Tab-separated table of C-alpha atoms in Angstrom:
chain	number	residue	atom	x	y	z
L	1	UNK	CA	0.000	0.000	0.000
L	2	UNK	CA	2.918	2.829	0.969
L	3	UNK	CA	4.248	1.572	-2.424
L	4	UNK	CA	2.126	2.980	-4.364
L	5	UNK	CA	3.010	6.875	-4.268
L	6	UNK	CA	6.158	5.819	-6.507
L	7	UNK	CA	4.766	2.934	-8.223
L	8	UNK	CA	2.438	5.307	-9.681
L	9	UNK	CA	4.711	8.074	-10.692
L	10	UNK	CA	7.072	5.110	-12.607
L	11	UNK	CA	3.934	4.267	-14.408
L	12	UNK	CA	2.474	7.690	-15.376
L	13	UNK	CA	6.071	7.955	-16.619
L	14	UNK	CA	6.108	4.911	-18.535
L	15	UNK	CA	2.723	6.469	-20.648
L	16	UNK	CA	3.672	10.195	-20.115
L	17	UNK	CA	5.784	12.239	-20.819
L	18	UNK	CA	5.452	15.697	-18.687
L	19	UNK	CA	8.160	17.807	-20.352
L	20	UNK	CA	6.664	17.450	-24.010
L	21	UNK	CA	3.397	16.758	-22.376
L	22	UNK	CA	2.818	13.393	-25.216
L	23	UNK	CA	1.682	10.450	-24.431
L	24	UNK	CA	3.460	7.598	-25.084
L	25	UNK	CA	1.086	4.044	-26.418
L	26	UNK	CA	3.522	3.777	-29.732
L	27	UNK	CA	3.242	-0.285	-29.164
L	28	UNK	CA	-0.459	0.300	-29.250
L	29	UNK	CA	-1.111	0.201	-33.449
L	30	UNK	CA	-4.596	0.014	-33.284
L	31	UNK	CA	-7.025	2.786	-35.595
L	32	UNK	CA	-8.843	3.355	-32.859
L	33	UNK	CA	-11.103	5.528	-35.412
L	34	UNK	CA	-12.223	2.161	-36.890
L	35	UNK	CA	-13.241	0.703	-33.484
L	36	UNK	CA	-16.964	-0.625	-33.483
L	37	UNK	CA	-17.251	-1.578	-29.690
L	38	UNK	CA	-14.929	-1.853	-26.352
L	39	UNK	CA	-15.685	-4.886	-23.529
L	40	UNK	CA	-13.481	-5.269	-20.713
L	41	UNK	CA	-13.535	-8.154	-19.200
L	42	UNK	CA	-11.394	-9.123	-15.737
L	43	UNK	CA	-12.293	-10.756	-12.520
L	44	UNK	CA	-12.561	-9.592	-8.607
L	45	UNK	CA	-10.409	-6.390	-8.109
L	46	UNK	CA	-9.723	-6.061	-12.047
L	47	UNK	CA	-13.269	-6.005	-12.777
L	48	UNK	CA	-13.508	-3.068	-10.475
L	49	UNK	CA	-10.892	-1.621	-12.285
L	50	UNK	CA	-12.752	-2.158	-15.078
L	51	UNK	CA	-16.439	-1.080	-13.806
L	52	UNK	CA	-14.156	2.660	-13.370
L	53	UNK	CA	-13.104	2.671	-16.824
L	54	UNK	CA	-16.544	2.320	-17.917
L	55	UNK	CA	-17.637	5.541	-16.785
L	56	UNK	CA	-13.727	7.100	-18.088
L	57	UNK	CA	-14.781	5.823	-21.510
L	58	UNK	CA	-18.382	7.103	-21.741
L	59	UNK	CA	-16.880	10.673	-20.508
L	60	UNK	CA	-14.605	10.745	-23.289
L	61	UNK	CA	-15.322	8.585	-26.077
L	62	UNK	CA	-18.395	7.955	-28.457
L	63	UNK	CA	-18.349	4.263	-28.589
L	64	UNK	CA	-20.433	1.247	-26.801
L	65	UNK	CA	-18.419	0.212	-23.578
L	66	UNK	CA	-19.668	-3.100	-22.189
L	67	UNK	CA	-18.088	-4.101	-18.926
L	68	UNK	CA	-18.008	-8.136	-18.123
L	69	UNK	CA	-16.559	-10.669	-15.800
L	70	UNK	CA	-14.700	-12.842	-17.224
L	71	UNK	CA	-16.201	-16.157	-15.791
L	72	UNK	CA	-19.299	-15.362	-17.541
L	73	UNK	CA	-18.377	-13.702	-20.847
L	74	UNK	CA	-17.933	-16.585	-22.688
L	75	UNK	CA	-20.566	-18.421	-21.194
L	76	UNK	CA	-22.991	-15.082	-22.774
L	77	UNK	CA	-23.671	-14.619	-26.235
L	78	UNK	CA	-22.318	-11.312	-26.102
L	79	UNK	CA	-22.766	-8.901	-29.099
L	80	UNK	CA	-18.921	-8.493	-30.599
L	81	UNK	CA	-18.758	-6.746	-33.724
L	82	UNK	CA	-16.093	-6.629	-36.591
L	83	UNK	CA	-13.461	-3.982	-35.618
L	84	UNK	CA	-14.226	-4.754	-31.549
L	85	UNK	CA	-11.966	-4.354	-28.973
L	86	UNK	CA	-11.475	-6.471	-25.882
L	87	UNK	CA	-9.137	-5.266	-23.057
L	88	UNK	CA	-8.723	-7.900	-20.358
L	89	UNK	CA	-6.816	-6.961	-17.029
L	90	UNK	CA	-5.157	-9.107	-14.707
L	91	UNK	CA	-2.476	-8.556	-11.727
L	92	UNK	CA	-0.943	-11.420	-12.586
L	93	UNK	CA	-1.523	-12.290	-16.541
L	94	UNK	CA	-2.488	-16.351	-15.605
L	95	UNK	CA	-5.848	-15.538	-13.924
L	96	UNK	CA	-7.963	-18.699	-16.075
L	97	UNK	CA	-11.354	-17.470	-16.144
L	98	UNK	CA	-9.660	-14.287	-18.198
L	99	UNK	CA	-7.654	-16.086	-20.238
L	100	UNK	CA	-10.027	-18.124	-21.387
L	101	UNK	CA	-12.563	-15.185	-21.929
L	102	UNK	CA	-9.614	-13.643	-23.792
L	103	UNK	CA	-9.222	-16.850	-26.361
L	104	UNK	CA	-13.064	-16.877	-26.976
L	105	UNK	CA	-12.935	-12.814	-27.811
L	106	UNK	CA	-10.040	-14.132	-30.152
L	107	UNK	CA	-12.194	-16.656	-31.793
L	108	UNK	CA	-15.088	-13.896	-32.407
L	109	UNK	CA	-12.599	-12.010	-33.884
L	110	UNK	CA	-11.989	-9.202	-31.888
L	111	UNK	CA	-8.857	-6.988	-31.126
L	112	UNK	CA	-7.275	-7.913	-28.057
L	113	UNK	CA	-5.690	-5.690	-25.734
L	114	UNK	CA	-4.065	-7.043	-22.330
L	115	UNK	CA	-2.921	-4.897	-19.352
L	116	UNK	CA	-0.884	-6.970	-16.885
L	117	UNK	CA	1.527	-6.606	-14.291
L	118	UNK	CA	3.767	-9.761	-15.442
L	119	UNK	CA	5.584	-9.205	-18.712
L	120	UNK	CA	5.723	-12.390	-20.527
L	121	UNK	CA	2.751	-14.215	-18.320
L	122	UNK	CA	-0.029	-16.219	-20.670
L	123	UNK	CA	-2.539	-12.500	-21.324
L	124	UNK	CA	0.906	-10.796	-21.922
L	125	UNK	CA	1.987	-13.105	-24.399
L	126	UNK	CA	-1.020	-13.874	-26.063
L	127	UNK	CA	-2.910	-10.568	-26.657
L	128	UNK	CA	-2.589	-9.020	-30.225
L	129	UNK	CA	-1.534	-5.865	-27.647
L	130	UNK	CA	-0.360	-5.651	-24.077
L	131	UNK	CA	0.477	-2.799	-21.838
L	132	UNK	CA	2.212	-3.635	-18.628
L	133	UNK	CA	1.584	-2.414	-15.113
L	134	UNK	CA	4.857	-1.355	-13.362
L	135	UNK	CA	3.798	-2.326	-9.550
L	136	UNK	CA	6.078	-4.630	-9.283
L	137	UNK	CA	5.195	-8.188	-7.396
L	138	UNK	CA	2.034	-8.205	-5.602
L	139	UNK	CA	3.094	-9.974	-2.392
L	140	UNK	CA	-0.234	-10.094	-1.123
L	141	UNK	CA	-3.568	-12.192	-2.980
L	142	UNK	CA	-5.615	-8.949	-2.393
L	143	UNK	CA	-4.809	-6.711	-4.610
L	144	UNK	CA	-3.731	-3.264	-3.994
L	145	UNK	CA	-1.055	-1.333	-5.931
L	146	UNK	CA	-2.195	-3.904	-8.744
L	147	UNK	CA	-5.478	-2.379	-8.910
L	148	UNK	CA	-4.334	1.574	-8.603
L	149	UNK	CA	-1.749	0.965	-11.315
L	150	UNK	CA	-4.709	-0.649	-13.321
L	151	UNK	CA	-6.692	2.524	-12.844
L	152	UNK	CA	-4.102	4.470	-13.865
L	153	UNK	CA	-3.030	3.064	-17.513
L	154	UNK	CA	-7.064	3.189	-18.485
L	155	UNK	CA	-6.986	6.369	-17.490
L	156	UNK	CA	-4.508	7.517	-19.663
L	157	UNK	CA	-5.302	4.718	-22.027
L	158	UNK	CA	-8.512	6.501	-22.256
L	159	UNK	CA	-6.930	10.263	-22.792
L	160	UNK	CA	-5.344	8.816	-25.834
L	161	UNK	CA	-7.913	6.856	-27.434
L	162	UNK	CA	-9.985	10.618	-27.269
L	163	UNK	CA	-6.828	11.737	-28.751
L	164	UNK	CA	-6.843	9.708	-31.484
L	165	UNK	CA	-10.317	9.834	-32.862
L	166	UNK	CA	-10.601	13.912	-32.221
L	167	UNK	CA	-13.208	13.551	-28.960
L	168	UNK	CA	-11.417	15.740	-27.248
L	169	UNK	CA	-8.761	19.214	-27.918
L	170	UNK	CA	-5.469	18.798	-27.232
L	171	UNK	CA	-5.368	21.372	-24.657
L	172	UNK	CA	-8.023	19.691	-22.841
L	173	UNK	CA	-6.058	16.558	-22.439
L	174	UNK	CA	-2.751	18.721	-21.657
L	175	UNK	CA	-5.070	19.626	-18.754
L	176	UNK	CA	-6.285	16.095	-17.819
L	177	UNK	CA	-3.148	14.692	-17.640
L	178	UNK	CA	-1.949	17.538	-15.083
L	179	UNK	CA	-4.718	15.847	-12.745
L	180	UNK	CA	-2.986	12.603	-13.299
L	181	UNK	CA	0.052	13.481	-12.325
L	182	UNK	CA	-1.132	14.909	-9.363
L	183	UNK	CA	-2.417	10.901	-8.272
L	184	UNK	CA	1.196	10.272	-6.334
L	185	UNK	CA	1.444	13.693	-4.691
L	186	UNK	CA	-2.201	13.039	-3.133
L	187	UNK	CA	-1.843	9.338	-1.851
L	188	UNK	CA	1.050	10.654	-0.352
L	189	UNK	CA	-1.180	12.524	1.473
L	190	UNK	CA	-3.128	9.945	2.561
L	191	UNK	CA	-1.160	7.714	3.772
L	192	UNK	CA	0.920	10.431	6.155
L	193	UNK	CA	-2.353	10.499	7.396
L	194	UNK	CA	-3.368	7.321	8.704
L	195	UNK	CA	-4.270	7.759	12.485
L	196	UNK	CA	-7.975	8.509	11.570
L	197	UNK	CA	-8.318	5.249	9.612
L	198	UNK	CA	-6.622	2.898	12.760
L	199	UNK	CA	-9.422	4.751	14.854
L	200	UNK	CA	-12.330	3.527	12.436
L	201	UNK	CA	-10.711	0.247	12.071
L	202	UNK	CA	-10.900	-0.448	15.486
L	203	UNK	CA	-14.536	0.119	15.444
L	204	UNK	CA	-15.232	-1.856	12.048
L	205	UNK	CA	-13.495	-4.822	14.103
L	206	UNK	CA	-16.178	-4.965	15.855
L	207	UNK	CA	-19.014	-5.541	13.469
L	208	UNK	CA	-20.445	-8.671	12.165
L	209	UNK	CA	-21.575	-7.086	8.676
L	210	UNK	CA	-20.901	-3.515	6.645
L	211	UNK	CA	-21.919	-1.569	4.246
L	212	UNK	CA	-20.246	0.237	1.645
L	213	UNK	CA	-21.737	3.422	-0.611
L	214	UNK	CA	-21.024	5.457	-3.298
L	215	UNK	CA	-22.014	7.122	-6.610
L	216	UNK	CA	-21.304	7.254	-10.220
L	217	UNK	CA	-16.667	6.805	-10.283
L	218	UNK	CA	-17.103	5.833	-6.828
L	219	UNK	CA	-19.881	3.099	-7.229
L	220	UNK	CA	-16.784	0.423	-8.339
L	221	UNK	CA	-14.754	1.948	-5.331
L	222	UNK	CA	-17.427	0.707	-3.001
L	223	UNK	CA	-17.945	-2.551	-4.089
L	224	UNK	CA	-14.055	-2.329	-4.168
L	225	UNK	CA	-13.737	-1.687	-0.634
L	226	UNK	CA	-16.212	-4.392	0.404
L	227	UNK	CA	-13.807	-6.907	-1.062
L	228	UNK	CA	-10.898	-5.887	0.422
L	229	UNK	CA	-12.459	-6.210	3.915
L	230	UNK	CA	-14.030	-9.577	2.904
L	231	UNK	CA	-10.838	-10.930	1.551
L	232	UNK	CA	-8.773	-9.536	4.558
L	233	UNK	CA	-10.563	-9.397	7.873
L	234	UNK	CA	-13.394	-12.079	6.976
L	235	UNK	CA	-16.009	-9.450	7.800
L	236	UNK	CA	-19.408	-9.690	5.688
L	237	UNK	CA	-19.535	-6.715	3.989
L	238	UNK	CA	-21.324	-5.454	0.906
L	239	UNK	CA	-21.079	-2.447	-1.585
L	240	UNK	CA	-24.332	-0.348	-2.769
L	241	UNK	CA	-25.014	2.279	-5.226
L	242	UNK	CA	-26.151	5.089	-3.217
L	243	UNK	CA	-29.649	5.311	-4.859
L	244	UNK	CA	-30.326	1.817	-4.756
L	245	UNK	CA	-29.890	2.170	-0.837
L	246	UNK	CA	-33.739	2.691	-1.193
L	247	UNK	CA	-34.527	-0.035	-2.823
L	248	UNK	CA	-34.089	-3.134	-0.433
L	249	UNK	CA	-30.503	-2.170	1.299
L	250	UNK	CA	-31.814	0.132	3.700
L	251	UNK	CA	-33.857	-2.945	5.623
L	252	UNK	CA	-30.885	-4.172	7.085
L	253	UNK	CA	-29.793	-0.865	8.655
L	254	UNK	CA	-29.510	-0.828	12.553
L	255	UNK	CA	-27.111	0.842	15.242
L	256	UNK	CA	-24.797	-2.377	14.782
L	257	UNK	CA	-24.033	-1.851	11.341
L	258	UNK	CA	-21.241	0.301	10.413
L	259	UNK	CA	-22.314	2.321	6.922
L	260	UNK	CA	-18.987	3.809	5.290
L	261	UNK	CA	-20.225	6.572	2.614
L	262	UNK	CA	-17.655	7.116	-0.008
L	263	UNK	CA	-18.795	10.905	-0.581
L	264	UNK	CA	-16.404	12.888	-2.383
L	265	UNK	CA	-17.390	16.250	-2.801
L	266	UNK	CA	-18.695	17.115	-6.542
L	267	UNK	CA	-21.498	17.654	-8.852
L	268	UNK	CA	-23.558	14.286	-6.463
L	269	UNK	CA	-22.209	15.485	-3.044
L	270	UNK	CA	-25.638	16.793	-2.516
L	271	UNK	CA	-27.104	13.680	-3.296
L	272	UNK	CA	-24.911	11.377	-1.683
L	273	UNK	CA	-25.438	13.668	1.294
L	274	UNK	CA	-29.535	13.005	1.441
L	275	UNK	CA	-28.680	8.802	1.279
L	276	UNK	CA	-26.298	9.833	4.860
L	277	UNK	CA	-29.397	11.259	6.445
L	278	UNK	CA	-31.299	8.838	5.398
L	279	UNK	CA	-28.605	6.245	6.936
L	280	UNK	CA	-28.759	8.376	10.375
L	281	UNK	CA	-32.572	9.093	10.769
L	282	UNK	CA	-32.188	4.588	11.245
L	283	UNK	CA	-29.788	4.666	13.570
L	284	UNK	CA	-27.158	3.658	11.400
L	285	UNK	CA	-23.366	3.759	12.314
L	286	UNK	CA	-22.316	6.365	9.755
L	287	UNK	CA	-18.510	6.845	8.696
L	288	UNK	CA	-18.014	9.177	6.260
L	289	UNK	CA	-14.899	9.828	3.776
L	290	UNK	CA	-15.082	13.440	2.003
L	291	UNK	CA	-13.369	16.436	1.704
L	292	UNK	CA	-12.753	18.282	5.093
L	293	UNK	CA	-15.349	20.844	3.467
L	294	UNK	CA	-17.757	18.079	2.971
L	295	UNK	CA	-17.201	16.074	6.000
L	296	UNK	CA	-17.938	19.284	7.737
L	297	UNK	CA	-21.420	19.614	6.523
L	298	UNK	CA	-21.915	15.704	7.373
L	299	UNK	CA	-20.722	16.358	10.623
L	300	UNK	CA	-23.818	15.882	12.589
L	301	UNK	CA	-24.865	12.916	10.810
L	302	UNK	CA	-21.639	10.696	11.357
L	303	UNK	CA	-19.893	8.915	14.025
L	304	UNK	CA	-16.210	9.066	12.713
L	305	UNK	CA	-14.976	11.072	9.684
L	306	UNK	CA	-12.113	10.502	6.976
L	307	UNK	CA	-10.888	13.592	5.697
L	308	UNK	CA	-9.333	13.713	1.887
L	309	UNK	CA	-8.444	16.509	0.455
L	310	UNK	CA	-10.659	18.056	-2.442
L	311	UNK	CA	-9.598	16.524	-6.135
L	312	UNK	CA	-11.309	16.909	-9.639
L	313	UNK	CA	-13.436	13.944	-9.732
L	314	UNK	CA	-11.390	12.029	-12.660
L	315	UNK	CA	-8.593	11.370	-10.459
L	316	UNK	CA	-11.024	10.243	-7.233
L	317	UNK	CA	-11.629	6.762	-7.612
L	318	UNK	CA	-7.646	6.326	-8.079
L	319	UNK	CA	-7.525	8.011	-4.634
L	320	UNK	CA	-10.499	7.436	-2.624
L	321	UNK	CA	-9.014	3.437	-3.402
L	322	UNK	CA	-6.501	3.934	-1.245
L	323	UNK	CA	-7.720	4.579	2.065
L	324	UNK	CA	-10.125	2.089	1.747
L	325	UNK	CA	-7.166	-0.193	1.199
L	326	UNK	CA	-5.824	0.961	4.298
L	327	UNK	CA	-8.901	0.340	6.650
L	328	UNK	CA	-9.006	-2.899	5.284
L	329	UNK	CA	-5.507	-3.967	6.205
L	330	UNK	CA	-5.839	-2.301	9.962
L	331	UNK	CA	-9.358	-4.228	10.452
L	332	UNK	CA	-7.178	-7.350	10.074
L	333	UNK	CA	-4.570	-6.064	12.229
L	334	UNK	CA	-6.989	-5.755	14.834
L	335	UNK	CA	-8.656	-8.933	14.460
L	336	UNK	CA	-5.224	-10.439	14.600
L	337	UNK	CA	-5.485	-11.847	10.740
């Protein structure tokens, strides 16, 4: 996890280069202007990853994005179209249930794109295209570092492929790609900041089940963060779109339950905001992780507060993964894991 402030600076190097300002896919030959369809397809944390890049892609390019996992693409009759492109992400390149979904998206025809952490693993080696992670090894089987580096390279994977087919001026990207270089600087933050997450984590310990919410970039974040606390501290937990909290979720809110509201402050703040007093008028447990501008307005409403500083929402779900990461690994600390 404290890796990851440099990890991600040697792999925003690897793709960027700040002096001219370029990016840098040259391996990457595809005419992206003669691209019918994207999937991307990936299991457990990379299908998180993946769930992000949706939304990136929508914001940015004019194409259908379908987001899968990979155990049940090829098991679907999935539309793929001449001139499609599959991307499949995996930590580790050998994940099966990928690899296979990547041979069947071969069969169909499409273009293949892999993004993997292990050069020269099966994905790496047998994707028409691969672009590597630069975490290095993932010493842990929950993925952390593995999935911010993900995040990272379809981010900027993204900023090209807009590039490419005209979607978006070139100034514009000059200015998205100053937010992304800004991702190391503000995890540093974060994690020389970690006393407020132990304090949580010692509470979370506690519980017997937890929920996790957020909105729109953040949605995949919060089903992100219910993993990690499964996988880690053996916890039930679940993650919930913030409007769907309505629609069944909110039964199985009582005082015992601790609710963690992923609510960074932009354009949904507001929004996010009305699903934390609807938490609190139950008697829900409410821990909140905003801005200190927005934790301040949610102040009477939650229990314990996680303050991050403000960001443009493109970079957040890159950092808002990362102290979620972090309350996840002291949870198990405290329950001896």
């Amino acid at each position: 996890i404290f890796e990851q402030p440099s990890i991600l600076a040697d792999t925003i190097n690897a793709y960027y280069d700040a002096e001219s300002s370029e990016l840098n896919f040259s391996n990457l030959t595809i005419d992206f202007s003669k691209i019918t369809k994207i999937s991307i397809i990936a299991c457990g944390t990379s299908y998180y990853a993946a769930m992000v890049a949706k939304y990136w892609f929508e914001s940015f390019i004019n194409l259908p994005i379908e987001v899968d996992i990979a155990s049940e693409f090829r098991y679907r009759d999935s539309y793929l179209p001449e001139n499609g492109l599959s991307i499949f992400l995996s930590q580790s390149g050998e994940t099966a249930d990928t690899l296979a979904a990547m041979r069947y998206a071969k069969q169909k025809g499409q273009i293949t794109l892999s993004i993997v952490n292990v050069k020269e693993s099966s994905l790496d080696r047998e994707a028409d295209f691969s672009l590597q992670c630069f975490a290095g090894p993932e010493i842990s089987v929950a993925s952390t570092k593995g999935l911010t580096t993900q995040l990272t390279i379809l981010l900027l994977l993204t900023l090209h492929i807009a590039q490419e087919t005209n979607r978006v001026s070139k100034l514009e990207i000059s200015r998205k790609l100053q937010l992304v270089a800004e991702i190391p600087g503000r995890i540093s933050e974060i994690l020389n900041n970690v006393e407020s997450v132990k304090v949580i984590a010692r509470e979370v310990a506690q519980a017997r089940n937890t929920i996790f919410i957020g909105r729109n970039y953040i949605y995949p974040i919060a089903l992100e963060a219910a993993l990690k606390l499964k996988e880690l501290s053996y916890i039930h937990s679940e993650g919930i779109a913030a409007g769907e909290l309505k629609h069944g979720p909110i039964a199985l809110i009582d005082e015992n339950i601790p609710i963690i509201i992923l609510a960074p402050q932009n354009n949904l703040f507001e929004k996010t905001s009305s699903n934390a007093q609807e938490v609190a008028a139950r008697g829900g447990k409410l821990i909140t992780i905003s801005s200190a501008e927005g934790n301040a307005s949610l102040k009477n409403l939650s229990k314990y507060q996680i303050n991050i500083s403000h960001s443009d929402a493109l970079i957040e779900p890159i950092i808002y993964a990362v102290p979620m990461q972090l309350l996840a690994y002291y949870v198990a600390v405290c329950k001896g894991n």
